[in-house]
Short mmCIF file of C-alpha atoms and ligand atoms in Angstrom, two decimals:
data_model
loop_
_atom_site.label_atom_id
_atom_site.label_comp_id
_atom_site.label_asym_id
_atom_site.label_seq_id
_atom_site.Cartn_x
_atom_site.Cartn_y
_atom_site.Cartn_z
CA MET X 261 -1.76 -14.27 16.08
CA THR X 262 -0.08 -14.70 19.33
CA ASP X 263 -2.52 -14.12 22.50
CA ASN X 264 -1.81 -10.82 23.93
CA LEU X 265 -4.61 -9.28 26.31
CA SER X 266 -3.29 -5.98 26.19
CA TYR X 267 -4.46 -5.28 23.00
CA LYS X 268 -7.71 -2.89 23.03
CA THR X 269 -8.77 -3.83 19.25
CA LEU X 270 -10.65 -7.00 19.07
CA ARG X 271 -8.35 -9.88 17.07
CA LEU X 272 -10.21 -12.29 14.53
CA ASN X 273 -9.11 -15.27 12.67
CA ASP X 274 -9.62 -17.09 9.43
CA ASN X 275 -12.65 -19.09 10.55
CA PRO X 276 -16.54 -18.63 9.92
CA SER X 277 -17.48 -17.32 13.39
CA ASP X 278 -14.57 -14.72 13.22
CA ILE X 279 -15.24 -13.65 9.66
CA ASN X 280 -18.86 -13.16 10.53
CA LYS X 281 -18.03 -11.15 13.60
CA ALA X 282 -16.06 -8.73 10.88
CA CYS X 283 -18.91 -8.52 8.55
CA LEU X 284 -21.53 -7.67 11.36
CA ILE X 285 -19.23 -5.05 12.78
CA LEU X 286 -18.61 -3.83 9.30
CA LYS X 287 -22.46 -3.68 8.82
CA LYS X 288 -23.22 -1.58 11.82
CA GLY X 289 -20.86 1.16 10.55
CA GLY X 290 -17.53 -0.07 12.41
CA LEU X 291 -14.16 -0.59 11.43
CA VAL X 292 -12.11 -3.77 10.75
CA ALA X 293 -8.44 -4.04 9.11
CA LEU X 294 -8.66 -7.01 6.56
CA PRO X 295 -5.81 -8.64 4.88
CA THR X 296 -5.46 -8.07 1.36
CA GLU X 297 -2.63 -9.47 -1.07
CA THR X 298 -1.05 -5.91 -1.52
CA VAL X 299 -1.13 -4.65 2.29
CA TYR X 300 -3.81 -4.79 5.08
CA GLY X 301 -6.38 -2.36 4.40
CA LEU X 302 -8.74 -0.48 6.85
CA ALA X 303 -12.30 -1.41 5.82
CA GLY X 304 -15.58 0.61 6.11
CA ASN X 305 -18.80 0.78 4.73
CA GLY X 306 -18.23 2.62 1.59
CA PHE X 307 -22.22 4.00 1.39
CA ASN X 308 -22.15 4.95 5.02
CA LYS X 309 -20.54 8.57 5.63
CA ASP X 310 -19.80 8.34 9.26
CA ALA X 311 -18.17 4.94 8.49
CA ILE X 312 -15.86 6.64 6.06
CA LYS X 313 -15.72 9.74 8.75
CA LYS X 314 -14.29 7.04 11.52
CA ILE X 315 -11.64 6.08 8.49
CA TYR X 316 -10.15 9.64 8.11
CA GLN X 317 -10.51 9.97 11.96
CA ALA X 318 -8.63 6.63 12.93
CA LYS X 319 -5.86 7.12 10.42
CA ASN X 320 -5.39 10.98 10.94
CA ARG X 321 -5.61 11.30 7.06
CA VAL X 322 -6.09 14.44 5.53
CA ALA X 323 -9.53 14.98 4.27
CA HIS X 324 -8.35 15.81 0.65
CA ASN X 325 -6.88 12.25 0.22
CA PRO X 326 -9.55 10.14 -1.29
CA LEU X 327 -10.07 6.55 -0.75
CA ILE X 328 -10.36 3.33 -2.85
CA LEU X 329 -13.14 1.17 -2.99
CA HIS X 330 -13.07 -2.43 -2.98
CA SER X 331 -15.83 -4.94 -4.32
CA ASP X 332 -16.28 -8.65 -5.24
CA CYS X 333 -17.26 -8.39 -8.73
CA PRO X 334 -16.51 -6.22 -11.88
CA ASP X 335 -20.42 -5.61 -12.89
CA LYS X 336 -20.76 -4.04 -9.11
CA CYS X 337 -17.73 -1.66 -10.17
CA LEU X 338 -18.97 -0.58 -13.41
CA ASP X 339 -22.42 0.10 -11.69
CA LEU X 340 -20.16 2.89 -9.53
CA LEU X 341 -18.62 4.37 -12.74
CA GLU X 342 -19.82 6.66 -15.50
CA LEU X 343 -17.81 5.55 -18.87
CA ASN X 344 -17.41 7.01 -22.05
CA ASP X 345 -17.36 4.13 -24.78
CA ILE X 346 -13.22 4.25 -24.86
CA SER X 347 -13.01 4.16 -20.91
CA LYS X 348 -15.50 1.04 -20.68
CA LYS X 349 -13.39 -0.96 -23.12
CA ARG X 350 -10.40 -0.27 -21.38
CA PHE X 351 -12.28 -0.95 -17.97
CA TYR X 352 -13.20 -4.10 -19.27
CA LYS X 353 -9.45 -5.32 -20.72
CA LEU X 354 -8.20 -4.39 -17.30
CA ALA X 355 -10.70 -6.07 -15.05
CA LYS X 356 -10.73 -9.43 -17.16
CA GLN X 357 -6.51 -9.51 -17.08
CA PHE X 358 -5.78 -8.05 -13.70
CA TRP X 359 -9.01 -8.61 -11.39
CA PRO X 360 -9.13 -10.25 -8.97
CA GLY X 361 -5.54 -8.73 -8.14
CA PRO X 362 -3.24 -5.62 -7.06
CA LEU X 363 -4.55 -3.13 -9.82
CA THR X 364 -6.73 0.11 -8.91
CA ILE X 365 -8.78 1.25 -11.88
CA VAL X 366 -10.11 5.33 -11.57
CA GLY X 367 -12.70 6.40 -13.46
CA HIS X 368 -15.47 9.32 -13.68
CA LYS X 369 -17.95 8.44 -10.85
CA LYS X 370 -21.76 8.43 -10.48
CA PRO X 371 -22.72 11.32 -8.87
CA TYR X 372 -23.97 9.28 -5.94
CA ILE X 373 -20.76 8.48 -4.78
CA LEU X 374 -20.20 10.02 -1.21
CA ARG X 375 -17.91 12.93 -1.89
CA GLU X 376 -16.15 11.78 1.31
CA ILE X 377 -15.07 8.90 -0.77
CA THR X 378 -13.67 10.78 -3.46
CA ALA X 379 -12.43 13.94 -1.70
CA ASN X 380 -14.26 16.02 -4.05
CA LEU X 381 -12.95 14.67 -7.00
CA ASP X 382 -15.10 13.68 -9.97
CA THR X 383 -13.31 10.19 -9.94
CA LEU X 384 -13.59 7.15 -8.13
CA ALA X 385 -10.98 4.39 -7.52
CA LEU X 386 -11.93 0.86 -7.41
CA ARG X 387 -9.94 -2.65 -6.77
CA ILE X 388 -11.10 -6.29 -6.42
CA PRO X 389 -8.73 -7.61 -4.10
CA ALA X 390 -7.63 -11.27 -4.62
CA HIS X 391 -7.05 -12.22 -0.98
CA PRO X 392 -9.55 -15.11 -0.04
CA ILE X 393 -10.19 -13.33 3.30
CA ALA X 394 -11.14 -9.76 1.71
CA LEU X 395 -13.08 -11.55 -0.76
CA LYS X 396 -15.01 -13.80 1.49
CA VAL X 397 -16.12 -10.69 3.38
CA LEU X 398 -16.88 -8.51 0.64
CA LYS X 399 -19.10 -11.42 -0.95
CA SER X 400 -21.15 -11.52 2.42
CA LEU X 401 -21.63 -7.74 2.21
CA ASP X 402 -24.11 -5.80 -0.05
CA PHE X 403 -21.80 -2.46 0.02
CA PRO X 404 -18.44 -1.84 -1.19
CA LEU X 405 -15.64 -1.36 1.09
CA ALA X 406 -13.38 1.55 1.65
CA MET X 407 -9.99 0.62 2.30
CA PRO X 408 -7.26 2.48 2.60
CA SER X 409 -4.14 0.95 3.95
CA ALA X 410 -4.27 0.26 7.52
CA ASN X 411 -1.90 2.31 9.08
CA LEU X 412 -1.52 6.28 10.34
CA SER X 413 -1.16 8.13 7.74
CA LEU X 414 2.22 8.80 6.50
CA ARG X 415 3.62 5.46 8.16
CA PRO X 416 4.68 2.27 6.16
CA SER X 417 1.79 0.08 5.03
CA PRO X 418 1.01 -2.92 7.05
CA THR X 419 1.79 -6.30 5.86
CA SER X 420 0.72 -8.54 8.73
CA SER X 421 -1.77 -8.16 11.73
CA SER X 422 0.93 -6.83 14.11
CA HIS X 423 1.72 -3.80 11.94
CA VAL X 424 -1.72 -3.02 11.68
CA LEU X 425 -1.82 -2.95 15.65
CA LYS X 426 1.60 -1.07 15.89
CA THR X 427 -0.01 2.29 14.75
CA LEU X 428 -3.98 1.72 15.02
CA ASP X 429 -4.48 -0.77 18.09
CA GLY X 430 -7.39 1.15 20.12
CA LEU X 431 -8.30 3.21 17.25
CA ILE X 432 -10.32 0.35 15.23
CA ASP X 433 -12.91 -2.28 16.19
CA ALA X 434 -11.07 -5.18 15.01
CA VAL X 435 -8.05 -6.83 12.70
CA LEU X 436 -8.35 -9.84 10.91
CA ASP X 437 -5.26 -11.97 10.81
CA GLY X 438 -4.86 -13.60 6.98
CA GLY X 439 -0.90 -13.80 8.10
CA LEU X 440 1.55 -11.97 5.50
CA CYS X 441 0.41 -10.47 2.46
CA THR X 442 2.24 -11.90 -0.52
CA ILE X 443 2.71 -8.81 -2.77
CA GLY X 444 3.71 -6.76 -0.04
CA ILE X 445 3.54 -2.90 -1.47
CA GLU X 446 0.11 -1.37 -2.71
CA SER X 447 -1.62 -1.87 -5.66
CA THR X 448 -0.75 -0.09 -8.95
CA ILE X 449 -3.03 2.52 -9.65
CA ILE X 450 -4.18 3.34 -13.74
CA ASN X 451 -6.77 6.40 -14.44
CA ILE X 452 -8.42 5.00 -17.27
CA ALA X 453 -10.44 8.56 -17.77
CA SER X 454 -8.18 10.54 -19.33
CA GLU X 455 -7.27 11.00 -23.22
CA THR X 456 -4.18 8.49 -22.25
CA PRO X 457 -4.39 6.14 -19.62
CA SER X 458 -2.12 7.31 -17.14
CA ILE X 459 -0.33 5.33 -14.00
CA LEU X 460 -0.89 7.33 -10.86
CA ARG X 461 0.93 5.33 -8.39
CA LEU X 462 3.51 2.22 -9.47
CA GLY X 463 3.09 -1.35 -8.24
CA MET X 464 4.00 -4.57 -8.95
CA ILE X 465 1.50 -4.56 -12.10
CA SER X 466 4.11 -2.85 -14.58
CA ILE X 467 3.57 -0.09 -17.23
CA GLU X 468 4.61 -2.45 -19.63
CA ASP X 469 1.91 -5.21 -18.14
CA ILE X 470 -0.37 -2.51 -18.70
CA ALA X 471 0.01 -1.53 -21.90
CA GLN X 472 0.13 -4.79 -23.49
CA CYS X 473 -2.97 -5.43 -22.12
CA LEU X 474 -4.53 -2.02 -23.59
CA HIS X 475 -2.63 -2.15 -26.81
CA GLU X 476 -2.19 1.99 -26.00
CA SER X 477 0.68 4.07 -25.07
CA ILE X 478 0.28 4.99 -21.07
CA THR X 479 1.54 7.80 -19.10
CA ILE X 480 3.18 8.00 -15.55
CA ALA X 481 1.52 11.01 -14.12
CA HIS X 482 4.11 13.38 -12.56
CA HIS X 483 2.65 14.65 -9.15
CA HIS X 484 3.04 18.18 -7.78
CA GLU X 485 3.48 18.39 -4.21
CA GLN X 486 0.78 21.52 -4.48
CA LYS X 487 -1.83 19.29 -6.10
CA PRO X 488 -0.88 15.90 -6.94
CA LEU X 489 -3.40 14.03 -9.41
CA SER X 490 -3.22 10.89 -6.88
CA PRO X 491 -3.47 12.97 -3.60
CA GLY X 492 -1.75 10.38 -1.64
CA ALA X 493 1.20 10.29 -3.63
CA MET X 494 2.77 13.40 -1.51
CA SER X 495 6.60 13.27 -1.32
CA ILE X 496 6.79 12.09 2.65
CA HIS X 497 5.13 8.79 2.95
CA TYR X 498 6.07 5.27 4.29
CA ARG X 499 8.68 6.80 6.95
CA PRO X 500 9.69 4.54 9.98
CA LEU X 501 9.69 6.15 13.05
CA VAL X 502 13.39 6.27 13.45
CA ASN X 503 15.93 9.43 14.13
CA ALA X 504 16.46 9.72 10.41
CA VAL X 505 16.16 7.84 7.17
CA TYR X 506 18.99 8.25 4.23
CA LEU X 507 18.47 6.69 0.71
CA ILE X 508 22.44 5.94 -0.34
CA ASP X 509 23.94 4.37 -3.37
CA LYS X 510 26.27 1.56 -2.66
CA THR X 511 29.17 3.26 -3.54
CA MET X 512 28.31 5.27 0.02
CA LEU X 513 28.51 1.79 1.97
CA GLU X 514 32.36 2.04 2.71
CA ASN X 515 31.37 5.31 4.65
CA ILE X 516 29.04 3.59 6.84
CA TRP X 517 29.88 -0.26 6.94
CA HIS X 518 31.51 -0.10 10.23
CA SER X 519 29.40 2.32 12.04
CA ASP X 520 26.79 1.54 14.25
CA ALA X 521 23.86 2.66 11.86
CA MET X 522 21.02 0.85 10.99
CA LEU X 523 21.09 -0.52 7.33
CA LEU X 524 18.77 -2.37 4.88
CA ILE X 525 20.79 -3.75 2.00
CA ASN X 526 20.10 -6.41 -0.59
CA ASN X 527 21.53 -9.62 -0.50
CA ASN X 528 24.25 -8.93 -3.32
CA ASP X 529 25.50 -5.67 -1.78
CA PHE X 530 25.55 -7.26 1.57
CA THR X 531 27.86 -10.51 0.59
CA HIS X 532 30.07 -8.34 -1.76
CA MET X 533 30.65 -6.04 1.17
CA LEU X 534 31.02 -8.68 3.93
CA SER X 535 33.78 -10.14 1.59
CA GLU X 536 35.40 -7.04 1.14
CA GLN X 537 35.13 -5.14 4.64
CA GLY X 538 34.59 -7.64 6.85
CA PRO X 539 31.57 -7.90 9.49
CA ARG X 540 29.91 -4.90 10.74
CA SER X 541 29.97 -3.78 14.69
CA ASP X 542 28.25 -5.92 16.95
CA LEU X 543 26.14 -2.86 17.50
CA SER X 544 24.90 -2.28 14.13
CA LEU X 545 21.93 -3.62 12.97
CA THR X 546 21.65 -5.08 9.48
CA GLN X 547 18.31 -6.18 7.38
CA VAL X 548 18.79 -7.87 4.36
CA LEU X 549 16.51 -8.56 1.44
CA SER X 550 16.12 -10.30 -1.47
CA ASP X 551 17.84 -9.39 -5.18
CA HIS X 552 14.66 -10.25 -6.70
CA ALA X 553 12.05 -7.42 -6.59
CA ALA X 554 9.10 -9.43 -5.73
CA ASP X 555 10.64 -10.87 -2.47
CA TYR X 556 12.23 -7.62 -1.69
CA ALA X 557 8.58 -5.87 -2.11
CA LYS X 558 6.86 -8.57 0.15
CA ASN X 559 9.57 -8.12 3.16
CA LEU X 560 10.17 -4.27 2.67
CA TYR X 561 7.51 -2.83 5.19
CA ASP X 562 8.18 -5.48 7.63
CA ALA X 563 11.79 -4.72 7.67
CA LEU X 564 10.91 -0.80 7.85
CA TYR X 565 8.45 -1.43 11.11
CA HIS X 566 11.76 -3.69 12.70
CA PHE X 567 14.06 -0.64 12.51
CA GLU X 568 11.37 1.23 14.40
CA SER X 569 12.18 -0.64 17.67
CA TYR X 570 15.27 1.45 17.64
CA PRO X 571 13.56 4.84 17.42
CA ASP X 572 16.80 7.20 18.37
CA ARG X 573 18.93 5.86 15.34
CA ILE X 574 19.77 6.81 11.65
CA LEU X 575 18.87 4.03 9.13
CA TYR X 576 20.51 3.70 6.07
CA ILE X 577 18.80 2.14 2.93
CA VAL X 578 20.92 1.22 -0.07
CA ASN X 579 19.26 1.99 -3.69
CA PRO X 580 18.54 -1.89 -4.28
CA SER X 581 18.74 -1.73 -8.21
CA ASP X 582 18.01 0.36 -11.17
CA ARG X 583 16.41 -2.25 -12.75
CA PRO X 584 12.81 -1.53 -13.92
CA SER X 585 11.09 -4.31 -11.78
CA PHE X 586 12.57 -2.07 -8.82
CA LYS X 587 11.03 0.93 -10.06
CA PRO X 588 7.79 0.73 -7.64
CA ILE X 589 10.18 -0.14 -4.74
CA LEU X 590 12.40 2.76 -5.48
CA ASP X 591 9.27 5.10 -5.20
CA ARG X 592 8.16 3.88 -1.86
CA LEU X 593 11.88 4.31 -0.55
CA THR X 594 12.64 7.46 -2.27
CA ARG X 595 9.55 8.98 -0.27
CA ALA X 596 10.28 6.95 3.07
CA SER X 597 13.66 9.00 3.02
CA ILE X 598 16.00 11.60 2.10
CA LYS X 599 18.44 11.28 -0.44
CA ILE X 600 22.21 11.53 -0.19
O1 TXA Z 289 -3.11 -1.93 -2.31
C1 TXA Z 289 -4.16 -1.12 -2.06
O2 TXA Z 289 -4.38 -0.14 -2.77
C2 TXA Z 289 -4.32 -1.08 -0.68
C3 TXA Z 289 -5.46 -2.02 -0.28
C4 TXA Z 289 -5.64 -2.01 1.27
O3 TXA Z 289 -6.08 -2.19 -1.49
N1 TXA Z 289 -5.06 0.67 -0.37
C5 TXA Z 289 -4.24 1.37 -0.43
O4 TXA Z 289 -5.09 2.61 -0.24
O5 TXA Z 289 -2.90 1.61 -0.36
P1 TXA Z 289 -4.41 3.86 0.29
O6 TXA Z 289 -5.23 4.96 0.95
O7 TXA Z 289 -3.30 3.84 1.47
O8 TXA Z 289 -3.79 4.75 -1.15
C6 TXA Z 289 -4.58 4.78 -2.32
C7 TXA Z 289 -4.43 5.88 -3.00
C8 TXA Z 289 -4.28 7.25 -2.57
O9 TXA Z 289 -2.87 7.72 -3.10
C9 TXA Z 289 -5.14 8.45 -2.58
O10 TXA Z 289 -4.87 9.24 -3.17
C10 TXA Z 289 -5.21 7.60 -4.41
O11 TXA Z 289 -5.23 6.03 -4.11
N2 TXA Z 289 -6.77 7.85 -5.09
C11 TXA Z 289 -8.03 7.17 -4.37
N3 TXA Z 289 -9.00 7.89 -5.18
C12 TXA Z 289 -8.39 8.59 -6.27
C13 TXA Z 289 -9.07 8.90 -6.96
N4 TXA Z 289 -10.39 9.22 -7.28
N5 TXA Z 289 -8.02 9.91 -8.08
C14 TXA Z 289 -6.51 9.44 -7.72
N6 TXA Z 289 -6.22 8.93 -6.95
C15 TXA Z 289 -6.95 8.43 -6.02
MG1 MG Z 290 -1.78 4.22 2.31
#
């Protein structure tokens, strides 16, 4: 991270002394943004009511949107849940195959879990992240960490420490820099407590991966605006602060190619348009992402934050692909934009 004394939030790096500082802040009930392999999380002591309250305040998060608890060990996670035999079998299979990693498991909670964590639901969401820094911190603590994405509510999730500071500088105690997140979009969330396991949020672990692991059919939960099953899956989310964001089909590209509008496009469509239509206007701004879902996901939020440098302008995002691997990406793009 570059030195810039104007930041109000303490910036820490990946060394034993700074990791120790991060742990001390967390033990005292403070908030530290930590890197995970999906996105940066805003960590606070998951057993401390005041720390949880601070998380909601810093993010300006609505009280009915529950938090994920993060731990370093499946047995510790199991201790927090009250699972019947069927759910327990599902838990073991999923934890063995996907943890540490980008999967969040939702099950019935033990009664003592703070209701501020679960927003009064009777279920609890749990994840063991794979990032070495997050794991180092978790292993040094004797409590789990509540960690929503480390951004102001409704803005894109952060995939670097500078993204965190863009929306939370001065609102949290520290950010621990761990470079760029390797996955780049949030974890897949699966509810194992329902009769048929159901996906509450799409992520880079696919429904097929999960069905293969559990050897049973899986449903995708449909969210209703009034009472979403995963309250954070509300329709407007991940929106960069620009004048307007539109999701368009590539057939509409001709209409805006020679305009000054900002454009987020995948490489295939970009090279095709370049050869057909020539370069875009000098005043336009174009970000080109990969045709591969994993690379596209990794760089998506960085691209969205980049466009925020031009808050008065309109952003068009070209639907990158209808391939199954792009489903979790399309989910984010759809909610960041208005479809035209
Ligand atoms: O990859 C991730 O999951 C990141 C990293 C930091 O771990 N965390 C993250 O947290 O994305 P957040 O708070 O931004 O999103 C958590 C989502 C929200 O949509 C919330 O509604 C849902 O998880 N959630 C939490 N607890 C739940 C529960 N008990 N039942 C259903 N949905 C739940
Ligand atoms: Mg979030």
